Amino acid sequence: MAEEEPKKLEAETPPPAPMDEPVEPPKDVAEEKAVVPPPLVEEKPDESKALAIVEKSPEPAEEKKSTESSVNRGIYIYILIIRVATEKRISLIRAWEESEKSKAENKAHKKLSDISSWENSQKASVESEIKKFEMRSSRATKFWRRKKQAYVEKMKNKIALIHKEAEEKRAIIEAKRGEDMLKAEETAAKYRATGTAPKKLLGCF
């Protein structure tokens, strides 16, 4: 019977379960303990915690999106304000430049008309003197004819000098107008480069 008991014990013990890892022959107990990994324990997450995490995770995302969208909206509005201010400043500079150019044009036009009227009045006075002289010297003698020709020649030279003087004045006025126009353009370019608006705008109201 003693022999039957160990056999029963052997028969009752189930055969060892097959392992996933290949079995190595036993070398040393210390090595064996080091080689055998500890059994993996599956931790089941607490369902209440998982629900709390699931519930809380969309809210920060929504807050983040709303924060980002409000920040983006704020940046967009700020950019629009800057753009409007820049366009306003550029239009003010353009208006100032046009105003300065028109001032230079008007000033030059006024001076040119003054010179033209001066020239016309001078020519008219010289021509009236010529006619007076011709009426006085209605005699047909050689002396008066020579004197008349010399006087008419002198008066025509005087008219040419008046015309020359008027042309010089016109050239000076045109040069001054060009300088004023160039100065207005340069000043407007300086205002555009520095980003400042002109102080004096369209004169006094």
PDB file of N, CA and C in Angstrom, residues 70-84:
ATOM      1  N   SER A  70     -10.925  83.189 -28.527  1.00  0.00           N
ATOM      2  CA  SER A  70     -11.040  84.577 -28.079  1.00  0.00           C
ATOM      3  C   SER A  70      -9.718  85.307 -28.247  1.00  0.00           C
ATOM      4  N   VAL A  71      -8.606  84.612 -28.010  1.00  0.00           N
ATOM      5  CA  VAL A  71      -7.291  85.222 -28.222  1.00  0.00           C
ATOM      6  C   VAL A  71      -7.102  85.511 -29.709  1.00  0.00           C
ATOM      7  N   ASN A  72      -7.456  84.524 -30.542  1.00  0.00           N
ATOM      8  CA  ASN A  72      -7.334  84.730 -31.982  1.00  0.00           C
ATOM      9  C   ASN A  72      -8.235  85.872 -32.449  1.00  0.00           C
ATOM     10  N   ARG A  73      -9.436  85.942 -31.914  1.00  0.00           N
ATOM     11  CA  ARG A  73     -10.355  87.019 -32.276  1.00  0.00           C
ATOM     12  C   ARG A  73      -9.775  88.358 -31.841  1.00  0.00           C
ATOM     13  N   GLY A  74      -9.197  88.392 -30.652  1.00  0.00           N
ATOM     14  CA  GLY A  74      -8.582  89.625 -30.156  1.00  0.00           C
ATOM     15  C   GLY A  74      -7.412  90.057 -31.020  1.00  0.00           C
ATOM     16  N   ILE A  75      -6.595  89.086 -31.423  1.00  0.00           N
ATOM     17  CA  ILE A  75      -5.458  89.391 -32.295  1.00  0.00           C
ATOM     18  C   ILE A  75      -5.963  89.894 -33.637  1.00  0.00           C
ATOM     19  N   TYR A  76      -6.989  89.249 -34.162  1.00  0.00           N
ATOM     20  CA  TYR A  76      -7.557  89.646 -35.449  1.00  0.00           C
ATOM     21  C   TYR A  76      -8.102  91.065 -35.383  1.00  0.00           C
ATOM     22  N   ILE A  77      -8.797  91.392 -34.303  1.00  0.00           N
ATOM     23  CA  ILE A  77      -9.345  92.743 -34.145  1.00  0.00           C
ATOM     24  C   ILE A  77      -8.211  93.748 -34.006  1.00  0.00           C
ATOM     25  N   TYR A  78      -7.176  93.389 -33.254  1.00  0.00           N
ATOM     26  CA  TYR A  78      -6.019  94.269 -33.089  1.00  0.00           C
ATOM     27  C   TYR A  78      -5.349  94.534 -34.435  1.00  0.00           C
ATOM     28  N   ILE A  79      -5.204  93.486 -35.236  1.00  0.00           N
ATOM     29  CA  ILE A  79      -4.596  93.647 -36.569  1.00  0.00           C
ATOM     30  C   ILE A  79      -5.468  94.545 -37.435  1.00  0.00           C
ATOM     31  N   LEU A  80      -6.788  94.368 -37.361  1.00  0.00           N
ATOM     32  CA  LEU A  80      -7.695  95.221 -38.132  1.00  0.00           C
ATOM     33  C   LEU A  80      -7.583  96.680 -37.698  1.00  0.00           C
ATOM     34  N   ILE A  81      -7.492  96.905 -36.403  1.00  0.00           N
ATOM     35  CA  ILE A  81      -7.366  98.273 -35.898  1.00  0.00           C
ATOM     36  C   ILE A  81      -6.070  98.904 -36.396  1.00  0.00           C
ATOM     37  N   ILE A  82      -4.995  98.129 -36.341  1.00  0.00           N
ATOM     38  CA  ILE A  82      -3.710  98.636 -36.830  1.00  0.00           C
ATOM     39  C   ILE A  82      -3.801  98.941 -38.322  1.00  0.00           C
ATOM     40  N   ARG A  83      -4.434  98.053 -39.071  1.00  0.00           N
ATOM     41  CA  ARG A  83      -4.569  98.256 -40.518  1.00  0.00           C
ATOM     42  C   ARG A  83      -5.390  99.514 -40.816  1.00  0.00           C
ATOM     43  N   VAL A  84      -6.481  99.699 -40.078  1.00  0.00           N
ATOM     44  CA  VAL A  84      -7.321 100.884 -40.293  1.00  0.00           C
ATOM     45  C   VAL A  84      -6.542 102.152 -39.939  1.00  0.00           C
TER      46      VAL A  84
END
